[in-house]
Tab-separated table of C-alpha atoms in Angstrom:
chain	number	residue	atom	x	y	z
A	251	UNK	CA	0.000	-0.017	0.035
A	252	UNK	CA	1.565	3.348	-0.984
A	253	UNK	CA	1.337	6.452	1.243
A	254	UNK	CA	-1.452	8.071	-0.829
A	255	UNK	CA	-3.645	5.016	-0.578
A	256	UNK	CA	-2.816	4.605	3.164
A	257	UNK	CA	-3.839	8.227	3.766
A	258	UNK	CA	-7.043	7.913	1.828
A	259	UNK	CA	-7.868	4.774	3.931
A	260	UNK	CA	-7.126	6.401	7.160
A	261	UNK	CA	-8.744	9.797	7.123
A	262	UNK	CA	-8.861	11.381	3.641
A	263	UNK	CA	-12.375	11.682	2.214
A	264	UNK	CA	-13.299	9.103	-0.526
A	265	UNK	CA	-12.272	10.456	-3.935
A	266	UNK	CA	-10.208	13.338	-2.547
A	267	UNK	CA	-6.513	13.564	-2.620
A	268	UNK	CA	-4.912	13.500	0.885
A	269	UNK	CA	-3.221	16.575	2.211
A	270	UNK	CA	0.484	16.266	3.056
A	271	UNK	CA	-0.417	16.287	6.732
A	272	UNK	CA	-2.697	13.250	6.173
A	273	UNK	CA	-0.034	11.387	4.179
A	274	UNK	CA	2.485	12.110	7.026
A	275	UNK	CA	0.000	10.914	9.601
A	276	UNK	CA	-0.792	7.639	7.730
A	277	UNK	CA	2.921	6.756	7.630
A	278	UNK	CA	3.471	7.214	11.332
A	279	UNK	CA	3.400	4.302	13.764
A	280	UNK	CA	-0.056	3.782	15.281
A	281	UNK	CA	-1.517	2.512	18.526
A	282	UNK	CA	-1.763	-1.348	18.376
A	283	UNK	CA	-4.631	-3.442	19.501
A	284	UNK	CA	-2.981	-5.509	22.290
A	285	UNK	CA	-5.739	-5.330	24.948
A	286	UNK	CA	-8.687	-7.791	25.440
A	287	UNK	CA	-11.751	-6.672	27.347
A	288	UNK	CA	-10.260	-7.924	30.544
A	289	UNK	CA	-7.037	-5.862	30.171
A	290	UNK	CA	-9.026	-2.786	29.399
A	291	UNK	CA	-11.230	-3.351	32.458
A	292	UNK	CA	-8.153	-3.867	34.722
A	293	UNK	CA	-6.718	-0.483	33.732
A	294	UNK	CA	-10.092	1.275	33.907
A	295	UNK	CA	-10.907	-0.098	37.381
A	296	UNK	CA	-7.480	0.967	38.504
A	297	UNK	CA	-8.207	4.526	37.417
A	298	UNK	CA	-11.452	4.495	39.393
A	299	UNK	CA	-9.812	3.011	42.466
A	300	UNK	CA	-12.974	1.700	44.324
A	301	UNK	CA	-11.037	1.136	47.566
A	302	UNK	CA	-9.836	4.740	47.791
A	303	UNK	CA	-13.281	5.886	46.862
A	304	UNK	CA	-14.738	3.872	49.813
A	305	UNK	CA	-12.240	5.167	52.223
A	306	UNK	CA	-12.192	8.784	51.079
A	307	UNK	CA	-15.506	9.687	49.360
A	308	UNK	CA	-17.535	6.960	51.060
A	309	UNK	CA	-16.221	7.873	54.390
A	310	UNK	CA	-17.073	11.503	53.917
A	311	UNK	CA	-20.523	10.501	52.818
A	312	UNK	CA	-21.031	8.314	55.973
A	313	UNK	CA	-20.061	11.270	58.218
A	314	UNK	CA	-22.434	13.659	56.409
A	315	UNK	CA	-25.436	11.519	55.379
A	316	UNK	CA	-25.395	8.442	57.693
A	317	UNK	CA	-27.465	5.504	56.606
A	318	UNK	CA	-28.620	7.602	53.612
A	319	UNK	CA	-25.500	6.474	52.024
A	320	UNK	CA	-27.078	3.007	51.305
A	321	UNK	CA	-29.943	4.309	49.132
A	322	UNK	CA	-27.854	7.243	47.750
A	323	UNK	CA	-25.061	5.000	46.430
A	324	UNK	CA	-27.611	2.489	44.998
A	325	UNK	CA	-29.400	5.374	43.084
A	326	UNK	CA	-25.991	6.755	42.036
A	327	UNK	CA	-25.190	3.212	40.728
A	328	UNK	CA	-28.324	3.141	38.569
A	329	UNK	CA	-27.592	6.602	37.171
A	330	UNK	CA	-23.987	5.648	36.510
A	331	UNK	CA	-24.982	2.492	34.644
A	332	UNK	CA	-27.318	4.626	32.416
A	333	UNK	CA	-24.364	6.932	31.729
A	334	UNK	CA	-22.272	3.857	30.977
A	335	UNK	CA	-24.848	2.825	28.365
A	336	UNK	CA	-24.311	6.229	26.690
A	337	UNK	CA	-20.530	5.763	26.731
A	338	UNK	CA	-20.913	2.228	25.398
A	339	UNK	CA	-23.027	3.196	22.424
A	340	UNK	CA	-20.770	6.161	21.498
A	341	UNK	CA	-17.540	4.243	21.896
A	342	UNK	CA	-18.956	1.366	19.849
A	343	UNK	CA	-19.825	3.832	16.984
A	344	UNK	CA	-16.478	5.678	17.255
A	345	UNK	CA	-13.833	3.219	18.493
A	346	UNK	CA	-11.129	5.922	18.508
A	347	UNK	CA	-8.706	6.901	21.297
A	348	UNK	CA	-9.090	10.198	23.118
A	349	UNK	CA	-11.862	9.494	25.530
A	350	UNK	CA	-14.783	11.959	25.895
A	351	UNK	CA	-13.183	14.431	23.520
A	352	UNK	CA	-13.248	12.001	20.557
A	353	UNK	CA	-16.794	10.887	21.191
A	354	UNK	CA	-18.279	14.311	21.784
A	355	UNK	CA	-16.520	15.809	18.706
A	356	UNK	CA	-17.845	13.158	16.356
A	357	UNK	CA	-21.406	12.945	17.842
A	358	UNK	CA	-22.221	16.428	19.087
A	359	UNK	CA	-19.887	18.612	16.982
A	360	UNK	CA	-16.420	20.065	17.072
A	361	UNK	CA	-17.129	23.079	19.231
A	362	UNK	CA	-18.559	20.850	22.098
A	363	UNK	CA	-15.761	18.352	21.445
A	364	UNK	CA	-12.952	21.028	21.909
A	365	UNK	CA	-14.720	22.287	25.065
A	366	UNK	CA	-14.679	18.670	26.293
A	367	UNK	CA	-10.965	18.343	25.377
A	368	UNK	CA	-10.199	21.490	27.512
A	369	UNK	CA	-12.083	19.988	30.393
A	370	UNK	CA	-10.069	16.772	30.257
A	371	UNK	CA	-6.762	18.518	29.412
A	372	UNK	CA	-7.038	20.566	32.700
A	373	UNK	CA	-8.767	17.926	34.985
A	374	UNK	CA	-6.667	14.920	34.307
A	375	UNK	CA	-3.220	16.381	35.361
A	376	UNK	CA	-4.840	18.097	38.276
A	377	UNK	CA	-6.396	14.773	39.408
A	378	UNK	CA	-3.015	13.183	39.171
A	379	UNK	CA	-1.646	15.872	41.461
A	380	UNK	CA	-4.555	15.429	43.873
A	381	UNK	CA	-3.986	11.708	44.103
A	382	UNK	CA	-0.236	12.207	44.383
A	383	UNK	CA	-0.606	14.630	47.294
A	384	UNK	CA	-2.880	12.104	49.099
A	385	UNK	CA	-0.469	9.164	48.952
A	386	UNK	CA	1.501	10.419	51.985
A	387	UNK	CA	-1.578	10.326	54.146
A	388	UNK	CA	-1.698	6.561	53.842
A	389	UNK	CA	1.973	5.584	53.468
A	390	UNK	CA	2.565	7.799	56.507
A	391	UNK	CA	1.189	5.122	58.759
A	392	UNK	CA	4.210	3.003	57.862
A	393	UNK	CA	6.802	5.633	57.084
A	394	UNK	CA	6.680	8.488	59.507
A	395	UNK	CA	7.542	12.103	58.392
A	396	UNK	CA	6.714	11.736	54.721
A	397	UNK	CA	6.316	15.031	52.940
A	398	UNK	CA	3.106	15.175	50.955
A	399	UNK	CA	4.752	17.326	48.175
A	400	UNK	CA	7.917	15.155	47.985
A	401	UNK	CA	5.902	11.907	47.929
A	402	UNK	CA	3.643	13.315	45.298
A	403	UNK	CA	6.587	14.340	43.068
A	404	UNK	CA	8.178	10.922	43.341
A	405	UNK	CA	4.969	9.000	42.804
A	406	UNK	CA	3.718	11.061	39.835
A	407	UNK	CA	7.202	10.866	38.168
A	408	UNK	CA	7.446	7.123	38.615
A	409	UNK	CA	3.758	6.656	37.436
A	410	UNK	CA	4.518	8.697	34.287
A	411	UNK	CA	7.610	6.547	33.411
A	412	UNK	CA	5.483	3.365	34.007
A	413	UNK	CA	2.741	4.692	31.724
A	414	UNK	CA	5.287	4.900	28.931
A	415	UNK	CA	5.698	1.147	28.934
A	416	UNK	CA	3.824	-1.222	26.630
A	417	UNK	CA	-0.006	-1.034	27.239
A	418	UNK	CA	-0.116	-4.873	27.939
A	419	UNK	CA	2.563	-4.528	30.592
A	420	UNK	CA	0.645	-1.813	32.220
A	421	UNK	CA	-2.496	-3.943	32.205
A	422	UNK	CA	-0.641	-6.673	34.050
A	423	UNK	CA	0.887	-4.337	36.487
A	424	UNK	CA	-2.313	-2.508	37.326
A	425	UNK	CA	-4.003	-5.884	37.647
A	426	UNK	CA	-1.631	-6.853	40.458
A	427	UNK	CA	-2.254	-3.681	42.305
A	428	UNK	CA	-5.961	-4.023	41.738
A	429	UNK	CA	-5.977	-7.495	43.230
A	430	UNK	CA	-4.553	-6.037	46.528
A	431	UNK	CA	-7.107	-3.199	46.449
A	432	UNK	CA	-10.059	-5.560	46.120
A	433	UNK	CA	-8.627	-7.730	48.895
A	434	UNK	CA	-8.883	-4.694	51.110
A	435	UNK	CA	-12.475	-4.118	50.121
A	436	UNK	CA	-13.238	-7.846	50.655
A	437	UNK	CA	-11.850	-7.576	54.120
A	438	UNK	CA	-14.109	-4.626	54.939
A	439	UNK	CA	-17.082	-6.555	53.705
A	440	UNK	CA	-16.237	-9.741	55.742
A	441	UNK	CA	-15.605	-7.710	58.946
A	442	UNK	CA	-19.049	-6.075	58.592
A	443	UNK	CA	-21.022	-9.159	57.763
A	444	UNK	CA	-19.486	-11.354	60.461
A	445	UNK	CA	-20.174	-8.748	63.117
A	446	UNK	CA	-23.744	-7.785	62.207
A	447	UNK	CA	-25.137	-5.443	64.822
A	448	UNK	CA	-28.530	-4.507	63.262
A	449	UNK	CA	-31.143	-5.655	60.831
A	450	UNK	CA	-30.816	-4.734	57.149
A	451	UNK	CA	-34.137	-3.000	57.538
A	452	UNK	CA	-32.237	-0.256	59.455
A	453	UNK	CA	-30.748	0.855	56.194
A	454	UNK	CA	-34.017	1.434	54.539
A	455	UNK	CA	-34.840	4.565	56.589
A	456	UNK	CA	-32.149	7.247	55.869
A	457	UNK	CA	-30.828	8.782	59.079
A	458	UNK	CA	-27.828	10.904	59.821
A	459	UNK	CA	-26.060	12.309	62.897
A	460	UNK	CA	-27.485	15.863	63.480
A	461	UNK	CA	-24.506	17.958	64.635
A	462	UNK	CA	-26.788	20.429	66.412
A	463	UNK	CA	-28.182	17.747	68.737
A	464	UNK	CA	-25.586	15.019	68.356
A	465	UNK	CA	-28.466	12.556	67.817
A	466	UNK	CA	-29.771	10.531	64.903
A	467	UNK	CA	-32.300	12.361	62.759
A	468	UNK	CA	-34.195	11.639	59.514
A	469	UNK	CA	-32.239	12.632	56.372
A	470	UNK	CA	-34.140	15.143	54.229
A	471	UNK	CA	-34.643	14.639	50.471
A	472	UNK	CA	-32.216	17.391	49.826
A	473	UNK	CA	-29.494	15.620	51.829
A	474	UNK	CA	-30.192	12.310	50.001
A	475	UNK	CA	-29.803	14.099	46.704
A	476	UNK	CA	-26.396	15.513	47.818
A	477	UNK	CA	-25.401	12.030	48.825
A	478	UNK	CA	-26.436	10.729	45.407
A	479	UNK	CA	-24.068	13.303	43.856
A	480	UNK	CA	-21.280	12.027	46.101
A	481	UNK	CA	-21.989	8.528	44.917
A	482	UNK	CA	-21.835	9.554	41.284
A	483	UNK	CA	-18.435	11.102	41.873
A	484	UNK	CA	-17.261	8.045	43.745
A	485	UNK	CA	-18.031	5.843	40.784
A	486	UNK	CA	-16.543	8.238	38.217
A	487	UNK	CA	-14.012	6.784	35.793
A	488	UNK	CA	-15.610	3.848	34.009
A	489	UNK	CA	-15.710	6.002	30.817
A	490	UNK	CA	-11.922	5.856	30.944
A	491	UNK	CA	-12.207	2.561	29.071
A	492	UNK	CA	-12.862	4.624	25.894
A	493	UNK	CA	-9.290	6.016	25.988
A	494	UNK	CA	-8.046	2.663	24.967
A	495	UNK	CA	-10.469	2.028	22.143
A	496	UNK	CA	-7.665	1.822	19.575
A	497	UNK	CA	-5.710	-0.521	21.717
A	498	UNK	CA	-8.631	-2.936	22.464
A	499	UNK	CA	-9.222	-5.927	20.178
A	500	UNK	CA	-12.507	-5.936	18.241
A	501	UNK	CA	-13.391	-2.529	19.765
A	502	UNK	CA	-16.644	-2.012	17.919
A	503	UNK	CA	-18.127	-5.022	19.664
A	504	UNK	CA	-15.998	-5.086	22.927
A	505	UNK	CA	-15.483	-1.562	24.063
A	506	UNK	CA	-18.998	-1.143	25.343
A	507	UNK	CA	-18.558	-4.352	27.395
A	508	UNK	CA	-15.429	-2.891	29.016
A	509	UNK	CA	-17.308	0.354	29.882
A	510	UNK	CA	-20.403	-1.289	31.397
A	511	UNK	CA	-18.517	-4.098	33.093
A	512	UNK	CA	-16.153	-1.521	34.708
A	513	UNK	CA	-19.229	0.500	35.956
A	514	UNK	CA	-21.080	-2.472	37.308
A	515	UNK	CA	-17.942	-3.914	39.157
A	516	UNK	CA	-17.292	-0.507	40.664
A	517	UNK	CA	-20.823	-0.127	41.930
A	518	UNK	CA	-20.836	-3.499	43.493
A	519	UNK	CA	-17.304	-3.079	44.915
A	520	UNK	CA	-18.332	0.110	46.756
A	521	UNK	CA	-21.936	-0.565	47.796
A	522	UNK	CA	-21.097	-3.928	49.383
A	523	UNK	CA	-18.339	-2.875	51.831
A	524	UNK	CA	-20.201	0.343	52.677
A	525	UNK	CA	-23.413	-1.621	53.492
A	526	UNK	CA	-21.296	-4.098	55.555
A	527	UNK	CA	-19.859	-1.189	57.578
A	528	UNK	CA	-23.350	0.203	58.270
A	529	UNK	CA	-24.581	-3.217	59.438
A	530	UNK	CA	-21.503	-4.150	61.453
A	531	UNK	CA	-20.662	-0.878	63.197
A	532	UNK	CA	-21.110	-1.291	66.977
A	533	UNK	CA	-22.640	2.249	67.177
A	534	UNK	CA	-23.916	4.230	64.282
A	535	UNK	CA	-23.710	7.661	66.115
A	536	UNK	CA	-20.034	6.931	66.920
A	537	UNK	CA	-19.332	5.893	63.351
A	538	UNK	CA	-20.917	8.979	61.840
A	539	UNK	CA	-19.332	11.197	64.420
A	540	UNK	CA	-15.817	10.021	63.618
A	541	UNK	CA	-13.727	12.169	61.218
A	542	UNK	CA	-12.600	9.002	59.405
A	543	UNK	CA	-15.491	6.528	59.683
A	544	UNK	CA	-14.081	3.712	57.505
A	545	UNK	CA	-10.671	3.821	59.178
A	546	UNK	CA	-12.311	3.766	62.632
A	547	UNK	CA	-14.501	0.761	61.767
A	548	UNK	CA	-11.490	-1.077	60.393
A	549	UNK	CA	-9.345	-0.379	63.586
A	550	UNK	CA	-12.252	-1.395	65.861
A	551	UNK	CA	-12.814	-4.743	64.127
A	552	UNK	CA	-9.461	-5.707	62.744
A	553	UNK	CA	-6.865	-4.294	65.186
A	554	UNK	CA	-3.917	-2.018	64.523
A	555	UNK	CA	-1.674	-4.426	62.610
A	556	UNK	CA	-4.326	-5.367	59.949
A	557	UNK	CA	-5.365	-1.702	59.702
A	558	UNK	CA	-1.828	-0.739	58.957
A	559	UNK	CA	-1.632	-3.322	56.190
A	560	UNK	CA	-4.981	-2.191	54.676
A	561	UNK	CA	-3.986	1.586	54.775
A	562	UNK	CA	-0.762	0.624	52.963
A	563	UNK	CA	-2.894	-1.290	50.469
A	564	UNK	CA	-4.899	1.942	49.979
A	565	UNK	CA	-1.720	3.816	49.285
A	566	UNK	CA	-0.887	1.245	46.582
A	567	UNK	CA	-4.416	1.617	45.157
A	568	UNK	CA	-3.939	5.314	44.760
A	569	UNK	CA	-0.575	4.872	43.170
A	570	UNK	CA	-2.199	2.372	40.765
A	571	UNK	CA	-4.911	4.965	39.968
A	572	UNK	CA	-2.156	7.510	39.235
A	573	UNK	CA	-0.553	5.103	36.672
A	574	UNK	CA	-3.892	4.384	34.997
A	575	UNK	CA	-4.910	8.033	34.721
A	576	UNK	CA	-1.488	8.869	33.374
A	577	UNK	CA	-2.198	6.350	30.611
A	578	UNK	CA	-5.460	8.010	29.828
A	579	UNK	CA	-3.882	11.559	29.945
A	580	UNK	CA	-1.242	10.560	27.337
A	581	UNK	CA	-3.821	9.153	24.965
A	582	UNK	CA	-5.949	12.302	25.305
A	583	UNK	CA	-3.143	14.594	24.255
A	584	UNK	CA	-1.857	12.203	21.654
A	585	UNK	CA	-5.193	12.051	19.915
A	586	UNK	CA	-5.841	15.734	19.942
A	587	UNK	CA	-2.381	16.281	18.443
A	588	UNK	CA	-2.944	13.624	15.829
A	589	UNK	CA	-6.246	15.457	14.895
A	590	UNK	CA	-4.287	18.690	14.518
A	591	UNK	CA	-6.429	20.279	17.277
A	592	UNK	CA	-3.241	21.922	18.517
A	593	UNK	CA	-0.820	24.286	16.758
A	594	UNK	CA	1.301	22.430	14.252
A	595	UNK	CA	4.515	22.985	16.222
A	596	UNK	CA	2.947	21.077	19.170
A	597	UNK	CA	1.064	18.515	17.112
A	598	UNK	CA	4.195	17.068	15.428
A	599	UNK	CA	6.001	15.765	18.450
A	600	UNK	CA	2.871	15.034	20.526
A	601	UNK	CA	1.361	12.839	17.909
A	602	UNK	CA	4.375	10.469	17.719
A	603	UNK	CA	4.046	6.834	18.742
A	604	UNK	CA	7.095	4.666	19.434
A	605	UNK	CA	7.523	2.059	16.759
A	606	UNK	CA	8.173	-0.842	19.129
A	607	UNK	CA	5.987	-0.456	22.178
A	608	UNK	CA	3.402	1.673	20.277
A	609	UNK	CA	3.113	4.202	23.104
A	610	UNK	CA	2.640	8.047	22.785
A	611	UNK	CA	5.618	8.662	25.031
A	612	UNK	CA	5.971	12.331	24.306
A	613	UNK	CA	2.290	13.063	24.992
A	614	UNK	CA	2.332	10.939	28.142
A	615	UNK	CA	5.463	12.610	29.447
A	616	UNK	CA	4.102	16.061	28.752
A	617	UNK	CA	0.850	15.354	30.723
A	618	UNK	CA	3.090	13.904	33.504
A	619	UNK	CA	5.204	17.052	33.553
A	620	UNK	CA	2.036	19.249	33.862
A	621	UNK	CA	0.886	17.054	36.743
A	622	UNK	CA	4.251	17.518	38.461
A	623	UNK	CA	3.864	21.230	38.292
A	624	UNK	CA	0.334	20.997	39.536
A	625	UNK	CA	1.664	19.252	42.632
A	626	UNK	CA	2.956	22.636	43.793
A	627	UNK	CA	-0.548	23.983	43.849
A	628	UNK	CA	-2.380	23.882	47.291
A	629	UNK	CA	-4.542	20.782	47.615
A	630	UNK	CA	-7.710	22.818	48.356
A	631	UNK	CA	-7.224	24.827	45.149
A	632	UNK	CA	-6.818	21.608	43.136
A	633	UNK	CA	-10.004	20.140	44.648
A	634	UNK	CA	-11.882	23.370	43.869
A	635	UNK	CA	-10.614	23.434	40.284
A	636	UNK	CA	-11.660	19.857	39.509
A	637	UNK	CA	-14.839	19.756	41.649
A	638	UNK	CA	-17.414	20.436	38.879
A	639	UNK	CA	-15.674	19.195	35.798
A	640	UNK	CA	-17.145	15.689	35.959
A	641	UNK	CA	-20.638	17.092	35.684
A	642	UNK	CA	-19.913	18.904	32.368
A	643	UNK	CA	-18.189	15.843	30.890
A	644	UNK	CA	-21.180	13.587	31.684
A	645	UNK	CA	-23.589	16.257	30.414
A	646	UNK	CA	-21.783	16.471	27.096
A	647	UNK	CA	-21.641	12.661	26.796
A	648	UNK	CA	-25.347	12.311	27.484
A	649	UNK	CA	-26.215	15.014	24.921
A	650	UNK	CA	-23.930	13.326	22.338
A	651	UNK	CA	-25.602	9.936	23.007
A	652	UNK	CA	-29.018	11.505	22.543
A	653	UNK	CA	-28.086	13.078	19.326
A	654	UNK	CA	-26.115	10.155	17.862
A	655	UNK	CA	-28.665	7.374	18.354
A	656	UNK	CA	-30.511	8.304	15.238
A	657	UNK	CA	-27.476	7.492	13.073
A	658	UNK	CA	-27.201	4.024	11.493
A	659	UNK	CA	-25.032	1.748	13.583
A	660	UNK	CA	-22.193	-0.434	12.159
A	661	UNK	CA	-22.843	-4.167	12.087
A	662	UNK	CA	-22.346	-5.645	15.557
A	663	UNK	CA	-22.186	-2.177	17.206
A	664	UNK	CA	-23.649	-1.744	20.692
A	665	UNK	CA	-26.999	-0.096	20.996
A	666	UNK	CA	-28.148	1.000	24.445
A	667	UNK	CA	-31.356	-0.430	25.877
A	668	UNK	CA	-34.310	1.652	26.892
A	669	UNK	CA	-33.421	4.575	24.611
A	670	UNK	CA	-34.046	7.533	25.119
A	671	UNK	CA	-34.356	6.882	28.902
A	672	UNK	CA	-30.556	6.586	29.659
A	673	UNK	CA	-29.405	9.974	28.221
A	674	UNK	CA	-32.440	11.784	29.362
A	675	UNK	CA	-32.113	10.536	32.973
A	676	UNK	CA	-28.430	11.409	32.849
A	677	UNK	CA	-29.124	14.958	31.583
A	678	UNK	CA	-31.753	15.582	34.301
A	679	UNK	CA	-29.499	14.282	37.091
A	680	UNK	CA	-26.447	16.166	35.860
A	681	UNK	CA	-28.550	19.318	35.397
A	682	UNK	CA	-29.744	18.877	38.974
A	683	UNK	CA	-26.136	18.582	40.105
A	684	UNK	CA	-25.156	21.797	38.402
A	685	UNK	CA	-28.240	23.530	39.737
A	686	UNK	CA	-27.439	22.514	43.261
A	687	UNK	CA	-23.977	23.948	42.748
A	688	UNK	CA	-25.516	27.215	41.564
A	689	UNK	CA	-27.656	27.381	44.732
A	690	UNK	CA	-24.805	26.522	46.984
A	691	UNK	CA	-22.578	29.556	47.455
A	692	UNK	CA	-19.716	27.334	48.596
A	693	UNK	CA	-19.715	25.694	45.165
A	694	UNK	CA	-19.664	28.864	43.168
A	695	UNK	CA	-15.865	29.112	42.737
A	696	UNK	CA	-15.688	25.467	41.528
A	697	UNK	CA	-18.543	25.962	39.179
A	698	UNK	CA	-17.114	29.195	37.818
A	699	UNK	CA	-13.737	27.521	37.116
A	700	UNK	CA	-15.419	24.679	35.206
A	701	UNK	CA	-17.511	27.168	33.242
A	702	UNK	CA	-14.453	29.142	32.486
A	703	UNK	CA	-12.697	26.083	31.208
A	704	UNK	CA	-15.630	25.164	28.953
A	705	UNK	CA	-15.878	28.764	27.656
A	706	UNK	CA	-12.175	28.723	26.889
A	707	UNK	CA	-12.656	25.565	24.791
A	708	UNK	CA	-15.458	27.168	22.783
A	709	UNK	CA	-13.361	30.352	22.319
A	710	UNK	CA	-10.337	28.358	21.157
A	711	UNK	CA	-12.438	26.552	18.665
A	712	UNK	CA	-14.137	29.500	17.137
A	713	UNK	CA	-11.114	31.821	17.220
A	714	UNK	CA	-8.386	29.388	16.195
A	715	UNK	CA	-9.612	26.005	14.860
A	716	UNK	CA	-12.649	26.915	12.885
A	717	UNK	CA	-10.764	29.524	10.600
A	718	UNK	CA	-8.295	26.737	9.917
A	719	UNK	CA	-10.823	23.982	9.330
A	720	UNK	CA	-9.087	22.734	6.167
A	721	UNK	CA	-5.926	21.836	8.068
A	722	UNK	CA	-6.880	21.554	11.709
A	723	UNK	CA	-9.225	19.258	13.706
A	724	UNK	CA	-9.039	16.703	10.868
A	725	UNK	CA	-10.584	13.522	12.457
A	726	UNK	CA	-9.608	9.986	11.652
A	727	UNK	CA	-12.449	7.739	10.641
A	728	UNK	CA	-13.259	4.919	13.187
A	729	UNK	CA	-11.333	1.899	12.171
A	730	UNK	CA	-11.928	-1.831	12.536
A	731	UNK	CA	-9.332	-4.262	13.772
A	732	UNK	CA	-8.340	-5.504	10.508
A	733	UNK	CA	-7.695	-2.011	9.195
A	734	UNK	CA	-5.616	-1.048	12.087
A	735	UNK	CA	-3.470	-4.202	11.897
A	736	UNK	CA	-2.989	-3.650	8.224
A	737	UNK	CA	-1.839	-0.060	8.807
A	738	UNK	CA	0.535	-1.341	11.550
A	739	UNK	CA	1.980	-3.929	9.154
A	740	UNK	CA	2.612	-1.264	6.545
A	741	UNK	CA	4.229	1.026	9.140
A	742	UNK	CA	6.467	-1.772	10.360
A	743	UNK	CA	7.430	-2.699	6.815
A	744	UNK	CA	8.264	0.910	6.007
A	745	UNK	CA	10.328	1.249	9.268
A	746	UNK	CA	12.252	-1.977	8.479
A	747	UNK	CA	12.928	-0.715	5.031
A	748	UNK	CA	14.203	2.657	6.260
A	749	UNK	CA	16.496	0.890	8.802
A	750	UNK	CA	17.852	-1.346	6.071
């Protein structure tokens, strides 16, 4: 296959001569399909980190919303699965790397896609920094005197280097860490279920510890809705499977499985241990009144030595999440650069893939460097800056799924059940989350930052990309496995010839 034919097959419109940029792009090494559904799920679950979600977000929810966490996390699980349906259908229709950015651009339009790219471009490195700064809190139980900043810098740097390895190697590595993480969750569940202190019926009436009276009181509907929001954030990350669409075998048929399976496993992995804690705690008022409810339950029922081991396991889970998110961040920047969504001087190096391991090393290292710089930002500022970004990402995905469903699906592509219920429910829920942020003055700064990021994305598209539509934001067509393998073979042949 000559370069003109290759470029036509991989992005140039039928019957049109490819541009020099498209010819160059076709001759470059490409991502290789080396992951099965299981490998994709391992990396995706690692980025979610259900164990750290239970200890951090679940613990905060227990302290604020009491037994309301049971219903709230179940409702949040249903909403999350509906959103996963949206991701699954979009990813099946457009099995291209780049995550939310690639899906929204193709289904909802380039302006919304670039806005989504800006959200991910900012949030992913900041989330890496947040996770990195949190590692010392858990490793500190075994190694006294750890500096949060120093620990974060070391962990993020090592995770970035690891993310530059072969994708299959990373799947195995994250899988080992994930096994340790799920063992910690399993221990929490066992401790709760073998020390049951109350009937499961006690979970059906949401109650919380009223700080004004220091007594249990019914949880209002408003409080339950806030707890649902907390649950949605605790489950966030299953859409990360989409970042590896071009590296997952038979993606048109399998990528939806990876997304939905990751979501279902996450919901179960978080609801079960939280329910066990609620049933097995010796005193609910004491549990909800503790600053760290999950840790206190663990110490009470397992002792100091086991608690120490579990907390170290949580530190490993956070490190595992950093590796997985670094993998996603690199593919986001690589895809945008390959699409020429960035200035040409940046797109050239960032769109390179190593010929052997097929990894976007420059893009991955760049996002890692941004995360390292973000580690110097105070943690509360990082949390504020990332607090509302998930809501906008989910909103754009739901709108994209609603608009895309009318298009004819490829043979074997996934089609969501109950359409249009999943995207409509998702839009209503996310709109409610945004509205609650508008009504809560404490959330105004976070919401304003997210709106500013979205606005910057729209401005960048209309001011820079749209006037250059002939040469910039040129999207690859979604490719099947055979096409990608053929392109990879051509690239390898060309590379061998050049070396010879």
